[in-house]
N, CA, C and O atoms as a printed pandas DataFrame, in Angstrom:
     atom_number atom_name residue_name chain_id  residue_number  x_coord  y_coord  z_coord
0              1         N          MET        A               1  122.283  106.539  128.235
1              2        CA          MET        A               1  121.795  107.280  127.078
2              3         C          MET        A               1  120.521  108.023  127.483
3              4         O          MET        A               1  119.621  107.433  128.082
4              5         N          ASP        A               2  120.445  109.281  127.166
5              6        CA          ASP        A               2  119.306  110.108  127.518
6              7         C          ASP        A               2  118.416  110.288  126.293
7              8         O          ASP        A               2  118.883  110.754  125.253
8              9         N          ILE        A               3  117.134  109.923  126.405
9             10        CA          ILE        A               3  116.189  110.055  125.292
10            11         C          ILE        A               3  115.460  111.387  125.435
11            12         O          ILE        A               3  114.847  111.632  126.474
12            13         N          PRO        A               4  115.507  112.253  124.428
13            14        CA          PRO        A               4  114.798  113.534  124.505
14            15         C          PRO        A               4  113.293  113.324  124.640
15            16         O          PRO        A               4  112.721  112.475  123.957
16            17         N          THR        A               5  112.652  114.092  125.516
17            18        CA          THR        A               5  111.216  113.940  125.739
18            19         C          THR        A               5  110.392  114.337  124.525
19            20         O          THR        A               5  109.255  113.884  124.395
20            21         N          LEU        A               6  110.918  115.158  123.638
21            22        CA          LEU        A               6  110.160  115.555  122.453
22            23         C          LEU        A               6  109.963  114.395  121.485
23            24         O          LEU        A               6  109.037  114.427  120.674
24            25         N          ASN        A               7  110.799  113.387  121.550
25            26        CA          ASN        A               7  110.724  112.271  120.611
26            27         C          ASN        A               7  110.140  111.010  121.220
27            28         O          ASN        A               7  110.092  109.978  120.552
28            29         N          PHE        A               8  109.696  111.061  122.464
29            30        CA          PHE        A               8  109.218  109.854  123.121
30            31         C          PHE        A               8  108.027  110.174  124.007
31            32         O          PHE        A               8  108.095  111.068  124.850
32            33         N          ASP        A               9  106.939  109.443  123.815
33            34        CA          ASP        A               9  105.817  109.500  124.743
34            35         C          ASP        A               9  105.035  108.203  124.633
35            36         O          ASP        A               9  105.283  107.391  123.741
36            37         N          HIS        A              10  104.094  108.015  125.539
37            38        CA          HIS        A              10  103.320  106.777  125.568
38            39         C          HIS        A              10  101.979  106.914  124.852
39            40         O          HIS        A              10  101.294  105.912  124.647
40            41         N          SER        A              11  101.595  108.100  124.476
41            42        CA          SER        A              11  100.310  108.320  123.822
42            43         C          SER        A              11  100.385  107.943  122.349
43            44         O          SER        A              11  101.345  108.277  121.655
44            45         N          HIS        A              12   99.367  107.249  121.890
45            46        CA          HIS        A              12   99.306  106.885  120.480
46            47         C          HIS        A              12   98.414  107.844  119.696
47            48         O          HIS        A              12   98.390  107.803  118.466
48            49         N          HIS        A              13   97.684  108.706  120.399
49            50        CA          HIS        A              13   96.773  109.642  119.752
50            51         C          HIS        A              13   97.328  111.054  119.914
51            52         O          HIS        A              13   97.690  111.472  121.014
52            53         N          LYS        A              14   97.388  111.770  118.814
53            54        CA          LYS        A              14   97.900  113.141  118.831
54            55         C          LYS        A              14   96.797  114.098  118.400
55            56         O          LYS        A              14   95.944  113.752  117.582
56            57         N          LEU        A              15   96.822  115.281  118.948
57            58        CA          LEU        A              15   95.853  116.317  118.630
58            59         C          LEU        A              15   96.597  117.530  118.101
59            60         O          LEU        A              15   97.539  118.012  118.729
60            61         N          LYS        A              16   96.174  118.021  116.950
61            62        CA          LYS        A              16   96.707  119.251  116.366
62            63         C          LYS        A              16   95.570  120.255  116.341
63            64         O          LYS        A              16   94.503  119.968  115.798
64            65         N          ILE        A              17   95.782  121.424  116.921
65            66        CA          ILE        A              17   94.777  122.482  116.936
66            67         C          ILE        A              17   95.377  123.706  116.274
67            68         O          ILE        A              17   96.494  124.113  116.593
68            69         N          ARG        A              18   94.626  124.290  115.350
69            70        CA          ARG        A              18   95.120  125.475  114.645
70            71         C          ARG        A              18   95.476  126.566  115.649
71            72         O          ARG        A              18   94.667  126.929  116.503
72            73         N          GLY        A              19   96.694  127.079  115.534
73            74        CA          GLY        A              19   97.153  128.162  116.394
74            75         C          GLY        A              19   97.838  127.708  117.671
75            76         O          GLY        A              19   98.453  128.520  118.362
76            77         N          LEU        A              20   97.742  126.411  117.999
77            78        CA          LEU        A              20   98.391  125.899  119.205
78            79         C          LEU        A              20   99.759  125.350  118.838
79            80         O          LEU        A              20   99.865  124.388  118.077
80            81         N          LYS        A              21  100.792  125.953  119.373
81            82        CA          LYS        A              21  102.160  125.556  119.030
82            83         C          LYS        A              21  102.660  124.382  119.868
83            84         O          LYS        A              21  103.570  123.667  119.448
84            85         N          SER        A              22  102.081  124.180  121.038
85            86        CA          SER        A              22  102.526  123.116  121.945
86            87         C          SER        A              22  101.959  121.764  121.514
87            88         O          SER        A              22  100.854  121.701  120.974
88            89         N          PRO        A              23  102.707  120.682  121.749
89            90        CA          PRO        A              23  102.166  119.355  121.449
90            91         C          PRO        A              23  101.033  119.012  122.415
91            92         O          PRO        A              23  101.065  119.409  123.580
92            93         N          ALA        A              24  100.036  118.277  121.932
93            94        CA          ALA        A              24   98.893  117.871  122.750
94            95         C          ALA        A              24   98.708  116.362  122.632
95            96         O          ALA        A              24   98.620  115.823  121.529
96            97         N          ASP        A              25   98.649  115.688  123.773
97            98        CA          ASP        A              25   98.429  114.246  123.822
98            99         C          ASP        A              25   96.992  113.972  124.249
99           100         O          ASP        A              25   96.531  114.514  125.254
100          101         N          VAL        A              26   96.285  113.141  123.498
101          102        CA          VAL        A              26   94.882  112.845  123.768
102          103         C          VAL        A              26   94.767  111.847  124.916
103          104         O          VAL        A              26   95.400  110.791  124.902
104          105         N          LEU        A              27   93.944  112.199  125.917
105          106        CA          LEU        A              27   93.622  111.270  127.003
106          107         C          LEU        A              27   92.409  110.433  126.628
107          108         O          LEU        A              27   92.455  109.204  126.682
108          109         N          THR        A              28   91.317  111.104  126.246
109          110        CA          THR        A              28   90.084  110.425  125.829
110          111         C          THR        A              28   89.421  111.231  124.729
111          112         O          THR        A              28   89.607  112.444  124.633
112          113         N          PHE        A              29   88.642  110.542  123.895
113          114        CA          PHE        A              29   87.790  111.250  122.948
114          115         C          PHE        A              29   86.527  110.433  122.711
115          116         O          PHE        A              29   86.554  109.203  122.700
116          117         N          THR        A              30   85.415  111.148  122.522
117          118        CA          THR        A              30   84.118  110.534  122.293
118          119         C          THR        A              30   83.431  111.278  121.166
119          120         O          THR        A              30   83.401  112.508  121.160
120          121         N          GLY        A              31   82.876  110.539  120.206
121          122        CA          GLY        A              31   82.141  111.146  119.108
122          123         C          GLY        A              31   80.647  110.969  119.298
123          124         O          GLY        A              31   80.197  109.948  119.819
124          125         N          HIS        A              32   79.879  111.965  118.876
125          126        CA          HIS        A              32   78.420  111.925  118.968
126          127         C          HIS        A              32   77.850  112.238  117.592
127          128         O          HIS        A              32   78.300  113.166  116.919
128          129         N          GLU        A              33   76.869  111.466  117.183
129          130        CA          GLU        A              33   76.187  111.766  115.925
130          131         C          GLU        A              33   74.696  111.576  116.115
131          132         O          GLU        A              33   74.249  110.750  116.911
132          133         N          GLN        A              34   73.928  112.371  115.355
133          134        CA          GLN        A              34   72.479  112.334  115.439
134          135         C          GLN        A              34   71.932  112.835  114.111
135          136         O          GLN        A              34   72.528  113.714  113.487
136          137         N          LEU        A              35   70.823  112.295  113.679
137          138        CA          LEU        A              35   70.228  112.737  112.418
138          139         C          LEU        A              35   69.934  114.232  112.460
139          140         O          LEU        A              35   69.474  114.756  113.475
140          141         N          SER        A              36   70.197  114.898  111.371
141          142        CA          SER        A              36   69.941  116.334  111.200
142          143         C          SER        A              36   70.689  117.210  112.206
143          144         O          SER        A              36   70.262  118.328  112.495
144          145         N          SER        A              37   71.784  116.714  112.730
145          146        CA          SER        A              37   72.609  117.486  113.662
146          147         C          SER        A              37   74.075  117.328  113.280
147          148         O          SER        A              37   74.463  116.295  112.734
148          149         N          PRO        A              38   74.886  118.330  113.558
149          150        CA          PRO        A              38   76.319  118.198  113.250
150          151         C          PRO        A              38   76.990  117.181  114.182
151          152         O          PRO        A              38   76.523  116.935  115.295
152          153         N          PHE        A              39   78.084  116.604  113.708
153          154        CA          PHE        A              39   78.882  115.719  114.554
154          155         C          PHE        A              39   79.473  116.529  115.695
155          156         O          PHE        A              39   79.720  117.728  115.562
156          157         N          ARG        A              40   79.696  115.856  116.819
157          158        CA          ARG        A              40   80.322  116.519  117.965
158          159         C          ARG        A              40   81.350  115.567  118.559
159          160         O          ARG        A              40   81.090  114.374  118.720
160          161         N          TYR        A              41   82.510  116.103  118.879
161          162        CA          TYR        A              41   83.569  115.313  119.502
162          163         C          TYR        A              41   84.005  115.988  120.791
163          164         O          TYR        A              41   84.300  117.183  120.807
164          165         N          ASP        A              42   84.045  115.227  121.859
165          166        CA          ASP        A              42   84.576  115.696  123.137
166          167         C          ASP        A              42   85.966  115.095  123.282
167          168         O          ASP        A              42   86.127  113.875  123.255
168          169         N          ILE        A              43   86.959  115.943  123.434
169          170        CA          ILE        A              43   88.353  115.499  123.487
170          171         C          ILE        A              43   89.011  116.061  124.743
171          172         O          ILE        A              43   89.006  117.270  124.974
172          173         N          GLU        A              44   89.573  115.171  125.546
173          174        CA          GLU        A              44   90.378  115.585  126.696
174          175         C          GLU        A              44   91.833  115.361  126.335
175          176         O          GLU        A              44   92.199  114.305  125.819
176          177         N          PHE        A              45   92.667  116.365  126.609
177          178        CA          PHE        A              45   94.079  116.245  126.252
178          179         C          PHE        A              45   94.960  116.873  127.318
179          180         O          PHE        A              45   94.504  117.649  128.157
180          181         N          THR        A              46   96.231  116.515  127.260
181          182        CA          THR        A              46   97.238  117.119  128.130
182          183         C          THR        A              46   98.269  117.821  127.258
183          184         O          THR        A              46   98.400  117.538  126.067
184          185         N          SER        A              47   98.989  118.732  127.873
185          186        CA          SER        A              47  100.042  119.447  127.164
186          187         C          SER        A              47  101.096  119.893  128.165
187          188         O          SER        A              47  100.804  120.090  129.345
188          189         N          THR        A              48  102.302  120.047  127.693
189          190        CA          THR        A              48  103.362  120.579  128.548
190          191         C          THR        A              48  103.177  122.076  128.788
191          192         O          THR        A              48  103.751  122.631  129.725
192          193         N          ASN        A              49  102.378  122.729  127.943
193          194        CA          ASN        A              49  102.091  124.154  128.082
194          195         C          ASN        A              49  100.953  124.330  129.086
195          196         O          ASN        A              49   99.811  123.979  128.793
196          197         N          LYS        A              50  101.252  124.863  130.251
197          198        CA          LYS        A              50  100.246  125.056  131.308
198          199         C          LYS        A              50   99.457  126.355  131.139
199          200         O          LYS        A              50   98.551  126.628  131.926
200          201         N          ALA        A              51   99.782  127.150  130.134
201          202        CA          ALA        A              51   99.133  128.447  129.947
202          203         C          ALA        A              51   98.077  128.428  128.841
203          204         O          ALA        A              51   97.658  129.492  128.386
204          205         N          ILE        A              52   97.637  127.248  128.398
205          206        CA          ILE        A              52   96.615  127.171  127.346
206          207         C          ILE        A              52   95.277  127.606  127.933
207          208         O          ILE        A              52   94.847  127.085  128.962
208          209         N          THR        A              53   94.625  128.555  127.282
209          210        CA          THR        A              53   93.312  129.017  127.732
210          211         C          THR        A              53   92.220  128.315  126.933
211          212         O          THR        A              53   92.454  127.914  125.793
212          213         N          PRO        A              54   91.028  128.158  127.513
213          214        CA          PRO        A              54   89.929  127.548  126.759
214          215         C          PRO        A              54   89.630  128.297  125.459
215          216         O          PRO        A              54   89.315  127.682  124.441
216          217         N          GLU        A              55   89.729  129.610  125.499
217          218        CA          GLU        A              55   89.434  130.413  124.312
218          219         C          GLU        A              55   90.379  130.115  123.156
219          220         O          GLU        A              55   90.006  130.271  121.993
220          221         N          SER        A              56   91.596  129.689  123.465
221          222        CA          SER        A              56   92.576  129.441  122.405
222          223         C          SER        A              56   92.365  128.103  121.699
223          224         O          SER        A              56   92.937  127.877  120.632
224          225         N          VAL        A              57   91.548  127.207  122.279
225          226        CA          VAL        A              57   91.355  125.890  121.660
226          227         C          VAL        A              57   89.904  125.571  121.303
227          228         O          VAL        A              57   89.656  124.766  120.405
228          229         N          LEU        A              58   88.939  126.190  121.993
229          230        CA          LEU        A              58   87.534  125.898  121.699
230          231         C          LEU        A              58   87.126  126.471  120.348
231          232         O          LEU        A              58   87.489  127.595  120.002
232          233         N          MET        A              59   86.371  125.689  119.596
233          234        CA          MET        A              59   85.828  126.074  118.284
234          235         C          MET        A              59   86.921  126.351  117.253
235          236         O          MET        A              59   86.690  127.101  116.305
236          237         N          GLN        A              60   88.093  125.766  117.418
237          238        CA          GLN        A              60   89.185  125.895  116.454
238          239         C          GLN        A              60   89.241  124.644  115.585
239          240         O          GLN        A              60   88.854  123.561  116.024
240          241         N          ASP        A              61   89.721  124.792  114.358
241          242        CA          ASP        A              61   89.943  123.628  113.507
242          243         C          ASP        A              61   91.036  122.772  114.118
243          244         O          ASP        A              61   92.013  123.284  114.664
244          245         N          GLY        A              62   90.859  121.466  114.020
245          246        CA          GLY        A              62   91.861  120.566  114.567
246          247         C          GLY        A              62   91.798  119.207  113.906
247          248         O          GLY        A              62   90.905  118.928  113.105
248          249         N          ALA        A              63   92.753  118.368  114.249
249          250        CA          ALA        A              63   92.811  117.008  113.710
250          251         C          ALA        A              63   93.341  116.072  114.788
251          252         O          ALA        A              63   94.261  116.415  115.532
252          253         N          VAL        A              64   92.745  114.884  114.859
253          254        CA          VAL        A              64   93.202  113.847  115.777
254          255         C          VAL        A              64   93.849  112.760  114.948
255          256         O          VAL        A              64   93.256  112.264  113.990
256          257         N          ARG        A              65   95.062  112.390  115.313
257          258        CA          ARG        A              65   95.756  111.285  114.648
258          259         C          ARG        A              65   95.670  110.069  115.564
259          260         O          ARG        A              65   96.125  110.091  116.708
260          261         N          VAL        A              66   95.072  109.011  115.027
261          262        CA          VAL        A              66   94.868  107.792  115.820
262          263         C          VAL        A              66   95.877  106.754  115.411
263          264         O          VAL        A              66   95.883  105.650  115.955
């Protein structure tokens, strides 16, 4: 029996970025908070799409599902 790769992966964390059509699997994420400063999250992810440019994902709205 062959399991389709779209329905199976080992990552439990998913990343959705506005405008990005490819699935993104989270490798690591770290949150930073400080008084009188905005929250900051550093997220490393992988994708099957090798043509993703930094400009297409930086400063975009997104959501992490844990």
